mmCIF file with all atom_site columns, C-alpha atoms in Angstrom:
data_model
loop_
_atom_site.group_PDB
_atom_site.id
_atom_site.type_symbol
_atom_site.label_atom_id
_atom_site.label_alt_id
_atom_site.label_comp_id
_atom_site.label_asym_id
_atom_site.label_entity_id
_atom_site.label_seq_id
_atom_site.pdbx_PDB_ins_code
_atom_site.Cartn_x
_atom_site.Cartn_y
_atom_site.Cartn_z
_atom_site.occupancy
_atom_site.B_iso_or_equiv
_atom_site.pdbx_formal_charge
_atom_site.auth_seq_id
_atom_site.auth_comp_id
_atom_site.auth_asym_id
_atom_site.auth_atom_id
_atom_site.pdbx_PDB_model_num
ATOM 1   C CA . MET A 1 1   ? 0.000   0.000  0.000   1.00 69.00 ? 1   MET A CA 1
ATOM 2   C CA . PRO A 1 2   ? 2.842   2.506  0.574   1.00 89.00 ? 2   PRO A CA 1
ATOM 3   C CA . ALA A 1 3   ? 3.811   2.320  -3.116  1.00 90.00 ? 3   ALA A CA 1
ATOM 4   C CA . PHE A 1 4   ? 0.254   3.182  -4.170  1.00 91.00 ? 4   PHE A CA 1
ATOM 5   C CA . ARG A 1 5   ? 0.175   6.065  -1.699  1.00 93.00 ? 5   ARG A CA 1
ATOM 6   C CA . LEU A 1 6   ? 3.504   7.370  -3.006  1.00 93.00 ? 6   LEU A CA 1
ATOM 7   C CA . LEU A 1 7   ? 2.262   7.119  -6.588  1.00 95.00 ? 7   LEU A CA 1
ATOM 8   C CA . ALA A 1 8   ? -0.948  8.968  -5.691  1.00 95.00 ? 8   ALA A CA 1
ATOM 9   C CA . LEU A 1 9   ? 1.093   11.687 -3.984  1.00 95.00 ? 9   LEU A CA 1
ATOM 10  C CA . ARG A 1 10  ? 3.350   12.078 -7.029  1.00 96.00 ? 10  ARG A CA 1
ATOM 11  C CA . VAL A 1 11  ? 0.355   12.293 -9.373  1.00 97.00 ? 11  VAL A CA 1
ATOM 12  C CA . ALA A 1 12  ? -1.274  14.903 -7.130  1.00 97.00 ? 12  ALA A CA 1
ATOM 13  C CA . GLU A 1 13  ? 1.953   16.921 -7.056  1.00 97.00 ? 13  GLU A CA 1
ATOM 14  C CA . ALA A 1 14  ? 2.241   16.717 -10.836 1.00 97.00 ? 14  ALA A CA 1
ATOM 15  C CA . LEU A 1 15  ? -1.358  17.873 -11.320 1.00 95.00 ? 15  LEU A CA 1
ATOM 16  C CA . LEU A 1 16  ? -0.841  20.751 -8.881  1.00 97.00 ? 16  LEU A CA 1
ATOM 17  C CA . THR A 1 17  ? 2.335   21.776 -10.713 1.00 97.00 ? 17  THR A CA 1
ATOM 18  C CA . LEU A 1 18  ? 0.577   21.656 -14.091 1.00 94.00 ? 18  LEU A CA 1
ATOM 19  C CA . TRP A 1 19  ? -2.312  23.734 -12.736 1.00 94.00 ? 19  TRP A CA 1
ATOM 20  C CA . LEU A 1 20  ? 0.057   26.325 -11.246 1.00 96.00 ? 20  LEU A CA 1
ATOM 21  C CA . LEU A 1 21  ? 2.035   26.585 -14.496 1.00 95.00 ? 21  LEU A CA 1
ATOM 22  C CA . ALA A 1 22  ? -1.121  26.867 -16.600 1.00 92.00 ? 22  ALA A CA 1
ATOM 23  C CA . THR A 1 23  ? -2.514  29.539 -14.288 1.00 94.00 ? 23  THR A CA 1
ATOM 24  C CA . LEU A 1 24  ? 0.768   31.448 -14.346 1.00 95.00 ? 24  LEU A CA 1
ATOM 25  C CA . CYS A 1 25  ? 0.828   31.347 -18.166 1.00 91.00 ? 25  CYS A CA 1
ATOM 26  C CA . PHE A 1 26  ? -2.787  32.554 -18.313 1.00 90.00 ? 26  PHE A CA 1
ATOM 27  C CA . VAL A 1 27  ? -2.101  35.450 -15.938 1.00 91.00 ? 27  VAL A CA 1
ATOM 28  C CA . LEU A 1 28  ? 1.135   36.478 -17.679 1.00 93.00 ? 28  LEU A CA 1
ATOM 29  C CA . LEU A 1 29  ? -0.516  36.430 -21.115 1.00 87.00 ? 29  LEU A CA 1
ATOM 30  C CA . ARG A 1 30  ? -3.330  38.622 -19.859 1.00 85.00 ? 30  ARG A CA 1
ATOM 31  C CA . ALA A 1 31  ? -0.918  40.983 -18.050 1.00 87.00 ? 31  ALA A CA 1
ATOM 32  C CA . ALA A 1 32  ? 1.278   41.492 -21.127 1.00 85.00 ? 32  ALA A CA 1
ATOM 33  C CA . PRO A 1 33  ? 0.607   44.656 -23.091 1.00 83.00 ? 33  PRO A CA 1
ATOM 34  C CA . GLY A 1 34  ? -1.165  44.352 -26.408 1.00 77.00 ? 34  GLY A CA 1
ATOM 35  C CA . GLY A 1 35  ? -3.417  41.627 -27.632 1.00 73.00 ? 35  GLY A CA 1
ATOM 36  C CA . PRO A 1 36  ? -3.699  38.950 -30.281 1.00 70.00 ? 36  PRO A CA 1
ATOM 37  C CA . PHE A 1 37  ? -5.493  41.276 -32.694 1.00 71.00 ? 37  PHE A CA 1
ATOM 38  C CA . ASP A 1 38  ? -3.335  44.380 -32.350 1.00 72.00 ? 38  ASP A CA 1
ATOM 39  C CA . SER A 1 39  ? -1.734  45.469 -35.594 1.00 68.00 ? 39  SER A CA 1
ATOM 40  C CA . GLU A 1 40  ? -0.504  48.545 -37.362 1.00 60.00 ? 40  GLU A CA 1
ATOM 41  C CA . LYS A 1 41  ? -3.945  49.203 -38.832 1.00 70.00 ? 41  LYS A CA 1
ATOM 42  C CA . ALA A 1 42  ? -6.751  49.584 -36.337 1.00 75.00 ? 42  ALA A CA 1
ATOM 43  C CA . ALA A 1 43  ? -9.841  47.534 -37.151 1.00 77.00 ? 43  ALA A CA 1
ATOM 44  C CA . PRO A 1 44  ? -13.264 49.142 -36.874 1.00 82.00 ? 44  PRO A CA 1
ATOM 45  C CA . PRO A 1 45  ? -14.759 48.911 -33.368 1.00 81.00 ? 45  PRO A CA 1
ATOM 46  C CA . GLU A 1 46  ? -17.492 46.499 -34.455 1.00 86.00 ? 46  GLU A CA 1
ATOM 47  C CA . VAL A 1 47  ? -14.876 44.114 -35.878 1.00 83.00 ? 47  VAL A CA 1
ATOM 48  C CA . GLN A 1 48  ? -12.842 44.339 -32.665 1.00 82.00 ? 48  GLN A CA 1
ATOM 49  C CA . ALA A 1 49  ? -15.982 43.645 -30.617 1.00 85.00 ? 49  ALA A CA 1
ATOM 50  C CA . ALA A 1 50  ? -16.872 40.642 -32.800 1.00 86.00 ? 50  ALA A CA 1
ATOM 51  C CA . LEU A 1 51  ? -13.371 39.203 -32.449 1.00 81.00 ? 51  LEU A CA 1
ATOM 52  C CA . ALA A 1 52  ? -13.404 39.749 -28.687 1.00 82.00 ? 52  ALA A CA 1
ATOM 53  C CA . ALA A 1 53  ? -16.770 37.976 -28.428 1.00 86.00 ? 53  ALA A CA 1
ATOM 54  C CA . GLN A 1 54  ? -15.637 35.103 -30.660 1.00 82.00 ? 54  GLN A CA 1
ATOM 55  C CA . TYR A 1 55  ? -12.547 34.481 -28.534 1.00 80.00 ? 55  TYR A CA 1
ATOM 56  C CA . ARG A 1 56  ? -14.360 35.250 -25.240 1.00 83.00 ? 56  ARG A CA 1
ATOM 57  C CA . LEU A 1 57  ? -12.080 38.194 -24.526 1.00 84.00 ? 57  LEU A CA 1
ATOM 58  C CA . ASP A 1 58  ? -15.076 40.407 -23.760 1.00 87.00 ? 58  ASP A CA 1
ATOM 59  C CA . ARG A 1 59  ? -15.796 38.548 -20.509 1.00 91.00 ? 59  ARG A CA 1
ATOM 60  C CA . PRO A 1 60  ? -14.389 39.460 -17.087 1.00 92.00 ? 60  PRO A CA 1
ATOM 61  C CA . LEU A 1 61  ? -11.006 37.911 -16.301 1.00 90.00 ? 61  LEU A CA 1
ATOM 62  C CA . PRO A 1 62  ? -12.305 35.297 -13.786 1.00 92.00 ? 62  PRO A CA 1
ATOM 63  C CA . ALA A 1 63  ? -14.931 34.142 -16.316 1.00 93.00 ? 63  ALA A CA 1
ATOM 64  C CA . GLN A 1 64  ? -12.261 33.919 -19.028 1.00 91.00 ? 64  GLN A CA 1
ATOM 65  C CA . TYR A 1 65  ? -10.059 31.856 -16.721 1.00 93.00 ? 65  TYR A CA 1
ATOM 66  C CA . GLY A 1 66  ? -12.888 29.515 -15.708 1.00 93.00 ? 66  GLY A CA 1
ATOM 67  C CA . ALA A 1 67  ? -13.963 28.909 -19.299 1.00 92.00 ? 67  ALA A CA 1
ATOM 68  C CA . TRP A 1 68  ? -10.354 28.467 -20.430 1.00 89.00 ? 68  TRP A CA 1
ATOM 69  C CA . LEU A 1 69  ? -9.539  26.026 -17.631 1.00 91.00 ? 69  LEU A CA 1
ATOM 70  C CA . ALA A 1 70  ? -12.697 23.996 -18.318 1.00 92.00 ? 70  ALA A CA 1
ATOM 71  C CA . ASP A 1 71  ? -11.786 23.821 -22.005 1.00 91.00 ? 71  ASP A CA 1
ATOM 72  C CA . VAL A 1 72  ? -8.202  22.770 -21.229 1.00 89.00 ? 72  VAL A CA 1
ATOM 73  C CA . VAL A 1 73  ? -9.412  20.011 -18.894 1.00 89.00 ? 73  VAL A CA 1
ATOM 74  C CA . ARG A 1 74  ? -11.613 18.716 -21.740 1.00 91.00 ? 74  ARG A CA 1
ATOM 75  C CA . GLY A 1 75  ? -8.634  18.858 -24.119 1.00 88.00 ? 75  GLY A CA 1
ATOM 76  C CA . ASP A 1 76  ? -10.009 21.768 -26.153 1.00 90.00 ? 76  ASP A CA 1
ATOM 77  C CA . LEU A 1 77  ? -7.236  24.327 -26.549 1.00 87.00 ? 77  LEU A CA 1
ATOM 78  C CA . GLY A 1 78  ? -9.419  26.640 -28.605 1.00 85.00 ? 78  GLY A CA 1
ATOM 79  C CA . PRO A 1 79  ? -8.996  28.309 -31.951 1.00 85.00 ? 79  PRO A CA 1
ATOM 80  C CA . SER A 1 80  ? -5.609  29.378 -33.222 1.00 85.00 ? 80  SER A CA 1
ATOM 81  C CA . PHE A 1 81  ? -4.925  33.109 -33.355 1.00 77.00 ? 81  PHE A CA 1
ATOM 82  C CA . GLN A 1 82  ? -2.223  32.588 -35.985 1.00 82.00 ? 82  GLN A CA 1
ATOM 83  C CA . TYR A 1 83  ? -4.230  30.261 -38.267 1.00 87.00 ? 83  TYR A CA 1
ATOM 84  C CA . PRO A 1 84  ? -7.910  31.234 -38.018 1.00 80.00 ? 84  PRO A CA 1
ATOM 85  C CA . ASP A 1 85  ? -9.180  28.176 -39.932 1.00 90.00 ? 85  ASP A CA 1
ATOM 86  C CA . TYR A 1 86  ? -7.623  25.733 -37.448 1.00 92.00 ? 86  TYR A CA 1
ATOM 87  C CA . ARG A 1 87  ? -8.003  24.795 -33.824 1.00 92.00 ? 87  ARG A CA 1
ATOM 88  C CA . VAL A 1 88  ? -4.887  24.408 -31.675 1.00 92.00 ? 88  VAL A CA 1
ATOM 89  C CA . GLY A 1 89  ? -5.570  20.688 -31.190 1.00 91.00 ? 89  GLY A CA 1
ATOM 90  C CA . GLU A 1 90  ? -5.579  20.156 -34.948 1.00 94.00 ? 90  GLU A CA 1
ATOM 91  C CA . LEU A 1 91  ? -2.243  21.939 -35.317 1.00 95.00 ? 91  LEU A CA 1
ATOM 92  C CA . ILE A 1 92  ? -0.733  19.851 -32.526 1.00 95.00 ? 92  ILE A CA 1
ATOM 93  C CA . ALA A 1 93  ? -2.088  16.654 -34.099 1.00 94.00 ? 93  ALA A CA 1
ATOM 94  C CA . GLN A 1 94  ? -0.509  17.580 -37.431 1.00 95.00 ? 94  GLN A CA 1
ATOM 95  C CA . ALA A 1 95  ? 2.889   18.262 -35.861 1.00 96.00 ? 95  ALA A CA 1
ATOM 96  C CA . LEU A 1 96  ? 2.869   15.360 -33.390 1.00 96.00 ? 96  LEU A CA 1
ATOM 97  C CA . PRO A 1 97  ? 4.224   12.625 -35.716 1.00 97.00 ? 97  PRO A CA 1
ATOM 98  C CA . VAL A 1 98  ? 7.217   14.751 -36.703 1.00 97.00 ? 98  VAL A CA 1
ATOM 99  C CA . SER A 1 99  ? 7.844   15.769 -33.074 1.00 97.00 ? 99  SER A CA 1
ATOM 100 C CA . LEU A 1 100 ? 7.679   12.148 -31.914 1.00 98.00 ? 100 LEU A CA 1
ATOM 101 C CA . LEU A 1 101 ? 10.058  11.078 -34.659 1.00 98.00 ? 101 LEU A CA 1
ATOM 102 C CA . ASN A 1 102 ? 12.509  13.835 -33.712 1.00 98.00 ? 102 ASN A CA 1
ATOM 103 C CA . GLY A 1 103 ? 12.260  12.870 -30.045 1.00 98.00 ? 103 GLY A CA 1
ATOM 104 C CA . LEU A 1 104 ? 12.827  9.212  -30.832 1.00 98.00 ? 104 LEU A CA 1
ATOM 105 C CA . ALA A 1 105 ? 15.840  10.040 -33.016 1.00 98.00 ? 105 ALA A CA 1
ATOM 106 C CA . ALA A 1 106 ? 17.286  12.222 -30.241 1.00 98.00 ? 106 ALA A CA 1
ATOM 107 C CA . LEU A 1 107 ? 16.753  9.434  -27.700 1.00 98.00 ? 107 LEU A CA 1
ATOM 108 C CA . VAL A 1 108 ? 18.457  6.847  -29.908 1.00 98.00 ? 108 VAL A CA 1
ATOM 109 C CA . LEU A 1 109 ? 21.369  9.202  -30.594 1.00 98.00 ? 109 LEU A CA 1
ATOM 110 C CA . ALA A 1 110 ? 21.754  10.050 -26.893 1.00 98.00 ? 110 ALA A CA 1
ATOM 111 C CA . LEU A 1 111 ? 21.674  6.374  -25.936 1.00 97.00 ? 111 LEU A CA 1
ATOM 112 C CA . ALA A 1 112 ? 24.210  5.455  -28.610 1.00 97.00 ? 112 ALA A CA 1
ATOM 113 C CA . LEU A 1 113 ? 26.591  8.243  -27.612 1.00 97.00 ? 113 LEU A CA 1
ATOM 114 C CA . GLY A 1 114 ? 26.092  7.440  -23.919 1.00 96.00 ? 114 GLY A CA 1
ATOM 115 C CA . ILE A 1 115 ? 26.876  3.760  -24.428 1.00 96.00 ? 115 ILE A CA 1
ATOM 116 C CA . VAL A 1 116 ? 29.977  4.590  -26.475 1.00 95.00 ? 116 VAL A CA 1
ATOM 117 C CA . ALA A 1 117 ? 31.144  7.088  -23.840 1.00 95.00 ? 117 ALA A CA 1
ATOM 118 C CA . ALA A 1 118 ? 30.488  4.612  -21.000 1.00 93.00 ? 118 ALA A CA 1
ATOM 119 C CA . ARG A 1 119 ? 32.608  1.913  -22.651 1.00 90.00 ? 119 ARG A CA 1
ATOM 120 C CA . ARG A 1 120 ? 35.672  4.168  -22.833 1.00 83.00 ? 120 ARG A CA 1
#
């Protein structure tokens, strides 16, 4: 039973750490000057209001955080600001095979170099 308790404690610590990091990122992004739709040319106010409503930026900060956290828990990372036709999850899914392949290649290379270095 102690091993299960230790595992549960480690999982709880990991979840707490992830929550704290996610909350810190949310707060820092909201505290930074500017916004995702700032540009050299100012959009008409009705366009800015429509964009703010679409991305839920017109809500109070606690409501934004609650909705964002609920979406993240469900695995919905929302729409991409950079690529308006895509959701963040779709972009991650497209890049995941290449990232996994790069990670696997790095692991194999590190293991090979580590084994060679350990034999010397």
